[in-house]
PDB file of C-alpha atoms in Angstrom:
ATOM      1  CA  UNK A   1       5.595  10.352 -14.206  1.00  0.00           C
ATOM      2  CA  UNK A   2       4.451  10.419 -10.951  1.00  0.00           C
ATOM      3  CA  UNK A   3       6.085  10.566  -7.330  1.00  0.00           C
ATOM      4  CA  UNK A   4       5.067  10.844  -3.824  1.00  0.00           C
ATOM      5  CA  UNK A   5       7.201  12.411  -1.180  1.00  0.00           C
ATOM      6  CA  UNK A   6       6.484  12.291   2.526  1.00  0.00           C
ATOM      7  CA  UNK A   7       8.528  14.678   4.369  1.00  0.00           C
ATOM      8  CA  UNK A   8       8.915  13.093   7.691  1.00  0.00           C
ATOM      9  CA  UNK A   9      10.066   9.463   8.089  1.00  0.00           C
ATOM     10  CA  UNK A  10       9.006   9.622  11.855  1.00  0.00           C
ATOM     11  CA  UNK A  11       6.707  11.628  13.818  1.00  0.00           C
ATOM     12  CA  UNK A  12       6.583  11.526  17.405  1.00  0.00           C
ATOM     13  CA  UNK A  13       3.850  13.227  19.478  1.00  0.00           C
ATOM     14  CA  UNK A  14       2.228  13.309  22.843  1.00  0.00           C
ATOM     15  CA  UNK A  15      -1.069  11.652  23.286  1.00  0.00           C
ATOM     16  CA  UNK A  16      -4.016  14.449  22.789  1.00  0.00           C
ATOM     17  CA  UNK A  17      -1.773  16.527  20.838  1.00  0.00           C
ATOM     18  CA  UNK A  18      -2.594  17.652  17.286  1.00  0.00           C
ATOM     19  CA  UNK A  19      -0.641  15.961  14.100  1.00  0.00           C
ATOM     20  CA  UNK A  20       0.177  16.890  10.813  1.00  0.00           C
ATOM     21  CA  UNK A  21       1.618  14.007   8.424  1.00  0.00           C
ATOM     22  CA  UNK A  22       2.835  15.709   5.267  1.00  0.00           C
ATOM     23  CA  UNK A  23       2.691  14.455   1.697  1.00  0.00           C
ATOM     24  CA  UNK A  24       3.484  16.163  -1.500  1.00  0.00           C
ATOM     25  CA  UNK A  25       3.382  14.728  -4.998  1.00  0.00           C
ATOM     26  CA  UNK A  26       4.512  15.554  -8.328  1.00  0.00           C
ATOM     27  CA  UNK A  27       2.459  14.613 -11.282  1.00  0.00           C
ATOM     28  CA  UNK A  28       2.031  16.321 -14.837  1.00  0.00           C
ATOM     29  CA  UNK A  29      -1.658  14.996 -15.064  1.00  0.00           C
ATOM     30  CA  UNK A  30      -4.893  14.947 -12.668  1.00  0.00           C
ATOM     31  CA  UNK A  31      -4.543  12.585  -9.755  1.00  0.00           C
ATOM     32  CA  UNK A  32      -6.530  10.907  -7.047  1.00  0.00           C
ATOM     33  CA  UNK A  33      -5.106  10.784  -3.598  1.00  0.00           C
ATOM     34  CA  UNK A  34      -4.871   8.316  -0.917  1.00  0.00           C
ATOM     35  CA  UNK A  35      -3.954   7.740   3.007  1.00  0.00           C
ATOM     36  CA  UNK A  36      -3.387   4.148   3.941  1.00  0.00           C
ATOM     37  CA  UNK A  37      -2.749   3.142   7.349  1.00  0.00           C
ATOM     38  CA  UNK A  38      -0.476   0.173   8.803  1.00  0.00           C
ATOM     39  CA  UNK A  39      -1.168  -0.806  12.052  1.00  0.00           C
ATOM     40  CA  UNK A  40       1.712  -3.153  13.514  1.00  0.00           C
ATOM     41  CA  UNK A  41       1.728  -6.454  12.113  1.00  0.00           C
ATOM     42  CA  UNK A  42      -0.999  -5.607   9.942  1.00  0.00           C
ATOM     43  CA  UNK A  43      -1.679  -4.810   6.221  1.00  0.00           C
ATOM     44  CA  UNK A  44      -2.670  -1.627   4.658  1.00  0.00           C
ATOM     45  CA  UNK A  45      -5.868  -0.116   5.219  1.00  0.00           C
ATOM     46  CA  UNK A  46      -7.477   2.734   3.643  1.00  0.00           C
ATOM     47  CA  UNK A  47      -7.709   5.834   5.904  1.00  0.00           C
ATOM     48  CA  UNK A  48      -9.306   8.361   3.225  1.00  0.00           C
ATOM     49  CA  UNK A  49      -9.124   9.401  -0.075  1.00  0.00           C
ATOM     50  CA  UNK A  50      -9.643  12.231  -2.541  1.00  0.00           C
ATOM     51  CA  UNK A  51     -11.232  11.593  -5.904  1.00  0.00           C
ATOM     52  CA  UNK A  52     -12.959  14.956  -6.737  1.00  0.00           C
ATOM     53  CA  UNK A  53     -15.317  17.605  -5.159  1.00  0.00           C
ATOM     54  CA  UNK A  54     -14.482  19.220  -1.845  1.00  0.00           C
ATOM     55  CA  UNK A  55     -10.512  19.746  -0.974  1.00  0.00           C
ATOM     56  CA  UNK A  56     -11.192  18.591   2.700  1.00  0.00           C
ATOM     57  CA  UNK A  57     -11.693  14.840   2.967  1.00  0.00           C
ATOM     58  CA  UNK A  58     -12.767  13.014   6.232  1.00  0.00           C
ATOM     59  CA  UNK A  59     -11.665   9.337   6.975  1.00  0.00           C
ATOM     60  CA  UNK A  60     -12.109   7.125   9.632  1.00  0.00           C
ATOM     61  CA  UNK A  61     -10.671   7.594  13.382  1.00  0.00           C
ATOM     62  CA  UNK A  62     -11.208  11.388  13.315  1.00  0.00           C
ATOM     63  CA  UNK A  63      -8.327  11.962  10.482  1.00  0.00           C
ATOM     64  CA  UNK A  64      -8.732  14.482   7.641  1.00  0.00           C
ATOM     65  CA  UNK A  65      -6.614  15.797   4.603  1.00  0.00           C
ATOM     66  CA  UNK A  66      -6.885  18.657   2.777  1.00  0.00           C
ATOM     67  CA  UNK A  67      -6.005  18.752  -1.324  1.00  0.00           C
ATOM     68  CA  UNK A  68      -3.932  21.797  -2.235  1.00  0.00           C
ATOM     69  CA  UNK A  69      -3.703  21.610  -5.997  1.00  0.00           C
ATOM     70  CA  UNK A  70      -1.720  24.616  -6.410  1.00  0.00           C
ATOM     71  CA  UNK A  71       1.131  23.213  -3.778  1.00  0.00           C
ATOM     72  CA  UNK A  72       0.656  19.711  -4.788  1.00  0.00           C
ATOM     73  CA  UNK A  73      -0.093  18.406  -1.436  1.00  0.00           C
ATOM     74  CA  UNK A  74      -2.320  16.226   0.324  1.00  0.00           C
ATOM     75  CA  UNK A  75      -1.417  16.553   4.314  1.00  0.00           C
ATOM     76  CA  UNK A  76      -2.988  14.414   6.828  1.00  0.00           C
ATOM     77  CA  UNK A  77      -4.398  16.055   9.906  1.00  0.00           C
ATOM     78  CA  UNK A  78      -5.765  14.785  13.500  1.00  0.00           C
ATOM     79  CA  UNK A  79      -6.539  17.496  16.166  1.00  0.00           C
ATOM     80  CA  UNK A  80      -6.093  15.150  18.999  1.00  0.00           C
ATOM     81  CA  UNK A  81      -4.592  11.743  18.596  1.00  0.00           C
ATOM     82  CA  UNK A  82      -4.707   8.513  20.789  1.00  0.00           C
ATOM     83  CA  UNK A  83      -2.069   6.199  21.691  1.00  0.00           C
ATOM     84  CA  UNK A  84      -4.034   3.625  19.198  1.00  0.00           C
ATOM     85  CA  UNK A  85      -3.178   5.762  16.117  1.00  0.00           C
ATOM     86  CA  UNK A  86       0.626   4.480  16.253  1.00  0.00           C
ATOM     87  CA  UNK A  87       1.388   3.179  13.255  1.00  0.00           C
ATOM     88  CA  UNK A  88       2.980   3.791   9.818  1.00  0.00           C
ATOM     89  CA  UNK A  89       1.101   6.028   7.324  1.00  0.00           C
ATOM     90  CA  UNK A  90       1.347   5.926   3.451  1.00  0.00           C
ATOM     91  CA  UNK A  91       0.296   8.638   1.049  1.00  0.00           C
ATOM     92  CA  UNK A  92      -0.499   7.323  -2.494  1.00  0.00           C
ATOM     93  CA  UNK A  93      -1.459   8.793  -5.735  1.00  0.00           C
ATOM     94  CA  UNK A  94      -2.896   7.264  -8.906  1.00  0.00           C
ATOM     95  CA  UNK A  95      -3.594   9.154 -12.146  1.00  0.00           C
ATOM     96  CA  UNK A  96      -7.059   9.261 -12.930  1.00  0.00           C
ATOM     97  CA  UNK A  97      -6.571   8.418 -16.587  1.00  0.00           C
ATOM     98  CA  UNK A  98      -5.265   5.156 -15.590  1.00  0.00           C
ATOM     99  CA  UNK A  99      -1.790   3.943 -14.774  1.00  0.00           C
ATOM    100  CA  UNK A 100      -0.549   2.259 -11.207  1.00  0.00           C
ATOM    101  CA  UNK A 101      -0.589   3.307  -7.449  1.00  0.00           C
ATOM    102  CA  UNK A 102       2.503   5.134  -6.308  1.00  0.00           C
ATOM    103  CA  UNK A 103       3.303   5.167  -2.583  1.00  0.00           C
ATOM    104  CA  UNK A 104       5.263   7.435  -0.548  1.00  0.00           C
ATOM    105  CA  UNK A 105       8.126   6.046   1.654  1.00  0.00           C
ATOM    106  CA  UNK A 106       5.945   6.186   4.553  1.00  0.00           C
ATOM    107  CA  UNK A 107       5.694   8.079   8.199  1.00  0.00           C
ATOM    108  CA  UNK A 108       5.718   6.308  11.376  1.00  0.00           C
ATOM    109  CA  UNK A 109       3.543   7.991  13.934  1.00  0.00           C
ATOM    110  CA  UNK A 110       4.310   7.372  17.472  1.00  0.00           C
ATOM    111  CA  UNK A 111       2.103   8.601  19.879  1.00  0.00           C
ATOM    112  CA  UNK A 112       3.232   8.646  23.557  1.00  0.00           C
ATOM    113  CA  UNK A 113       1.479   8.965  26.728  1.00  0.00           C
TER     114      UNK A 113
ATOM    115  CA  UNK B   1     -16.101 -11.585   5.645  1.00  0.00           C
ATOM    116  CA  UNK B   2     -14.458  -9.804   2.624  1.00  0.00           C
ATOM    117  CA  UNK B   3     -10.649 -10.360   2.771  1.00  0.00           C
ATOM    118  CA  UNK B   4      -7.295 -10.969   1.221  1.00  0.00           C
ATOM    119  CA  UNK B   5      -5.617 -14.257   2.595  1.00  0.00           C
ATOM    120  CA  UNK B   6      -1.989 -14.647   2.155  1.00  0.00           C
ATOM    121  CA  UNK B   7       0.181 -17.806   2.813  1.00  0.00           C
ATOM    122  CA  UNK B   8       2.475 -18.438   4.616  1.00  0.00           C
ATOM    123  CA  UNK B   9       2.799 -15.320   6.722  1.00  0.00           C
ATOM    124  CA  UNK B  10       6.329 -16.095   7.802  1.00  0.00           C
ATOM    125  CA  UNK B  11       8.926 -18.073   5.695  1.00  0.00           C
ATOM    126  CA  UNK B  12      12.825 -18.312   6.448  1.00  0.00           C
ATOM    127  CA  UNK B  13      14.376 -20.135   3.435  1.00  0.00           C
ATOM    128  CA  UNK B  14      18.014 -20.680   1.973  1.00  0.00           C
ATOM    129  CA  UNK B  15      19.161 -19.147  -1.335  1.00  0.00           C
ATOM    130  CA  UNK B  16      18.000 -20.750  -4.441  1.00  0.00           C
ATOM    131  CA  UNK B  17      15.266 -22.955  -3.283  1.00  0.00           C
ATOM    132  CA  UNK B  18      12.163 -22.204  -5.216  1.00  0.00           C
ATOM    133  CA  UNK B  19       8.915 -21.070  -3.179  1.00  0.00           C
ATOM    134  CA  UNK B  20       5.588 -19.866  -3.691  1.00  0.00           C
ATOM    135  CA  UNK B  21       3.503 -17.231  -1.855  1.00  0.00           C
ATOM    136  CA  UNK B  22      -0.480 -17.936  -2.389  1.00  0.00           C
ATOM    137  CA  UNK B  23      -2.667 -15.027  -2.348  1.00  0.00           C
ATOM    138  CA  UNK B  24      -6.390 -15.224  -2.392  1.00  0.00           C
ATOM    139  CA  UNK B  25      -9.283 -13.036  -2.296  1.00  0.00           C
ATOM    140  CA  UNK B  26     -13.217 -13.529  -1.962  1.00  0.00           C
ATOM    141  CA  UNK B  27     -14.295 -10.150  -3.368  1.00  0.00           C
ATOM    142  CA  UNK B  28     -14.465 -11.117  -7.116  1.00  0.00           C
ATOM    143  CA  UNK B  29     -12.131  -8.357  -7.905  1.00  0.00           C
ATOM    144  CA  UNK B  30     -10.592  -8.099 -11.336  1.00  0.00           C
ATOM    145  CA  UNK B  31      -7.385  -6.209 -10.222  1.00  0.00           C
ATOM    146  CA  UNK B  32      -5.073  -7.927  -8.009  1.00  0.00           C
ATOM    147  CA  UNK B  33      -1.422  -6.701  -7.361  1.00  0.00           C
ATOM    148  CA  UNK B  34       2.076  -7.916  -5.157  1.00  0.00           C
ATOM    149  CA  UNK B  35       3.943  -5.399  -3.436  1.00  0.00           C
ATOM    150  CA  UNK B  36       7.357  -5.582  -1.474  1.00  0.00           C
ATOM    151  CA  UNK B  37       7.680  -2.998   1.515  1.00  0.00           C
ATOM    152  CA  UNK B  38      10.914  -2.178   2.347  1.00  0.00           C
ATOM    153  CA  UNK B  39      12.554   0.513   5.356  1.00  0.00           C
ATOM    154  CA  UNK B  40      12.206   3.845   3.920  1.00  0.00           C
ATOM    155  CA  UNK B  41      11.260   2.790   0.354  1.00  0.00           C
ATOM    156  CA  UNK B  42       7.315   2.196   1.074  1.00  0.00           C
ATOM    157  CA  UNK B  43       5.673  -0.123  -1.172  1.00  0.00           C
ATOM    158  CA  UNK B  44       6.941  -0.937  -4.360  1.00  0.00           C
ATOM    159  CA  UNK B  45       4.877  -2.662  -7.029  1.00  0.00           C
ATOM    160  CA  UNK B  46       6.283  -6.133  -8.245  1.00  0.00           C
ATOM    161  CA  UNK B  47       3.463  -7.350 -10.623  1.00  0.00           C
ATOM    162  CA  UNK B  48      -0.214  -6.899 -11.352  1.00  0.00           C
ATOM    163  CA  UNK B  49      -2.807  -8.318 -13.040  1.00  0.00           C
ATOM    164  CA  UNK B  50      -5.862  -6.786 -14.467  1.00  0.00           C
ATOM    165  CA  UNK B  51      -8.050  -9.975 -15.032  1.00  0.00           C
ATOM    166  CA  UNK B  52      -7.352 -13.755 -15.478  1.00  0.00           C
ATOM    167  CA  UNK B  53      -4.708 -14.542 -17.761  1.00  0.00           C
ATOM    168  CA  UNK B  54      -3.554 -10.859 -17.626  1.00  0.00           C
ATOM    169  CA  UNK B  55      -0.500  -9.943 -16.115  1.00  0.00           C
ATOM    170  CA  UNK B  56       2.082  -7.403 -16.398  1.00  0.00           C
ATOM    171  CA  UNK B  57       5.314  -6.083 -14.646  1.00  0.00           C
ATOM    172  CA  UNK B  58       5.615  -3.494 -11.721  1.00  0.00           C
ATOM    173  CA  UNK B  59       8.221  -1.511 -10.794  1.00  0.00           C
ATOM    174  CA  UNK B  60      10.675  -4.457  -9.462  1.00  0.00           C
ATOM    175  CA  UNK B  61       9.432  -7.444 -11.254  1.00  0.00           C
ATOM    176  CA  UNK B  62      13.018  -9.130 -11.646  1.00  0.00           C
ATOM    177  CA  UNK B  63      13.504 -12.390  -9.814  1.00  0.00           C
ATOM    178  CA  UNK B  64       9.394 -13.027  -9.513  1.00  0.00           C
ATOM    179  CA  UNK B  65       7.039 -14.647 -11.402  1.00  0.00           C
ATOM    180  CA  UNK B  66       3.166 -14.471 -11.214  1.00  0.00           C
ATOM    181  CA  UNK B  67       0.030 -16.589 -12.663  1.00  0.00           C
ATOM    182  CA  UNK B  68      -3.653 -15.643 -12.698  1.00  0.00           C
ATOM    183  CA  UNK B  69      -4.892 -18.878 -13.807  1.00  0.00           C
ATOM    184  CA  UNK B  70      -8.357 -18.080 -11.470  1.00  0.00           C
ATOM    185  CA  UNK B  71      -9.885 -14.731 -10.695  1.00  0.00           C
ATOM    186  CA  UNK B  72      -9.523 -15.109  -6.904  1.00  0.00           C
ATOM    187  CA  UNK B  73      -5.834 -16.567  -6.966  1.00  0.00           C
ATOM    188  CA  UNK B  74      -2.360 -14.735  -7.837  1.00  0.00           C
ATOM    189  CA  UNK B  75       0.266 -16.527  -6.502  1.00  0.00           C
ATOM    190  CA  UNK B  76       3.885 -15.055  -6.433  1.00  0.00           C
ATOM    191  CA  UNK B  77       6.890 -17.563  -7.335  1.00  0.00           C
ATOM    192  CA  UNK B  78      10.238 -17.076  -6.397  1.00  0.00           C
ATOM    193  CA  UNK B  79      12.369 -19.599  -8.693  1.00  0.00           C
ATOM    194  CA  UNK B  80      15.554 -19.027  -7.328  1.00  0.00           C
ATOM    195  CA  UNK B  81      15.559 -16.824  -4.249  1.00  0.00           C
ATOM    196  CA  UNK B  82      18.304 -14.343  -3.183  1.00  0.00           C
ATOM    197  CA  UNK B  83      19.153 -12.591  -0.017  1.00  0.00           C
ATOM    198  CA  UNK B  84      17.967  -9.166  -1.520  1.00  0.00           C
ATOM    199  CA  UNK B  85      14.483 -10.622  -1.603  1.00  0.00           C
ATOM    200  CA  UNK B  86      14.215 -10.635   1.829  1.00  0.00           C
ATOM    201  CA  UNK B  87      11.341  -8.282   2.599  1.00  0.00           C
ATOM    202  CA  UNK B  88       7.633  -8.019   3.725  1.00  0.00           C
ATOM    203  CA  UNK B  89       5.273  -8.800   0.678  1.00  0.00           C
ATOM    204  CA  UNK B  90       1.467  -7.798   0.392  1.00  0.00           C
ATOM    205  CA  UNK B  91      -0.844  -8.725  -1.741  1.00  0.00           C
ATOM    206  CA  UNK B  92      -3.791  -6.609  -2.543  1.00  0.00           C
ATOM    207  CA  UNK B  93      -6.825  -6.262  -4.845  1.00  0.00           C
ATOM    208  CA  UNK B  94      -9.430  -4.066  -5.998  1.00  0.00           C
ATOM    209  CA  UNK B  95     -12.537  -3.379  -8.504  1.00  0.00           C
ATOM    210  CA  UNK B  96     -12.383  -1.400 -11.442  1.00  0.00           C
ATOM    211  CA  UNK B  97     -13.993   2.057 -11.508  1.00  0.00           C
ATOM    212  CA  UNK B  98     -13.262   5.748 -10.353  1.00  0.00           C
ATOM    213  CA  UNK B  99     -11.885   4.530  -6.860  1.00  0.00           C
ATOM    214  CA  UNK B 100     -10.312   1.371  -8.475  1.00  0.00           C
ATOM    215  CA  UNK B 101      -7.330   2.010  -6.526  1.00  0.00           C
ATOM    216  CA  UNK B 102      -8.932   1.667  -3.316  1.00  0.00           C
ATOM    217  CA  UNK B 103      -7.242  -1.633  -2.668  1.00  0.00           C
ATOM    218  CA  UNK B 104      -7.985  -4.174  -0.016  1.00  0.00           C
ATOM    219  CA  UNK B 105      -4.482  -5.792   1.331  1.00  0.00           C
ATOM    220  CA  UNK B 106      -3.691  -9.003   2.822  1.00  0.00           C
ATOM    221  CA  UNK B 107      -1.889  -9.415   5.942  1.00  0.00           C
ATOM    222  CA  UNK B 108       1.642  -9.463   4.662  1.00  0.00           C
ATOM    223  CA  UNK B 109       4.267 -12.404   4.304  1.00  0.00           C
ATOM    224  CA  UNK B 110       7.609 -11.738   6.060  1.00  0.00           C
ATOM    225  CA  UNK B 111      10.487 -13.326   3.715  1.00  0.00           C
ATOM    226  CA  UNK B 112      14.045 -14.097   4.759  1.00  0.00           C
ATOM    227  CA  UNK B 113      16.188 -15.585   2.708  1.00  0.00           C
ATOM    228  CA  UNK B 114      19.586 -16.649   3.832  1.00  0.00           C
TER     229      UNK B 114
END
């Protein structure tokens, strides 16, 4: 069985500061990895994904994530955040042999001026 | 515009009164799914459908029903709602392939059961 742990439920940060949202997963099989973002009062939208190849993945809005197989992590980073990045972020895994998408508990990013 | 629509967006109801939340997608996706979102628990899958007339239970199916008579529609039915079903519900769809779980989400339905 797969599971996803997002290590921080809330991350407050000042505008233009760097941020890292942490995600660890456990799985006995190879997985695809995703980050979704949920802006206030909206549904989720895909931020970036790792399927294979380069372990550094770039997504929309200047976000990137690095897949670390030995540490079973897929942390999300942005070098300089904006007020508009305030949202909830979800890490998710999907076993590449099939199954279902498993979400983490979510991390609420709050960017302050 | 490619989208997943849900109706209603907000619903307040009473215990035991049957309700249906509709979901429709215009992307010809085979796979559709319902999730509920609760604070601190992330998204949990209720039911999913691989294609027309093919549905299966997710992680938290108790108290819910679904049907998939047409490819574009996947309604969620609560036959006898209870207060523990107060939650934010999302419908999602995707198409098969290596990125099959790049899911497109609807805007959500906030349900309150009193």
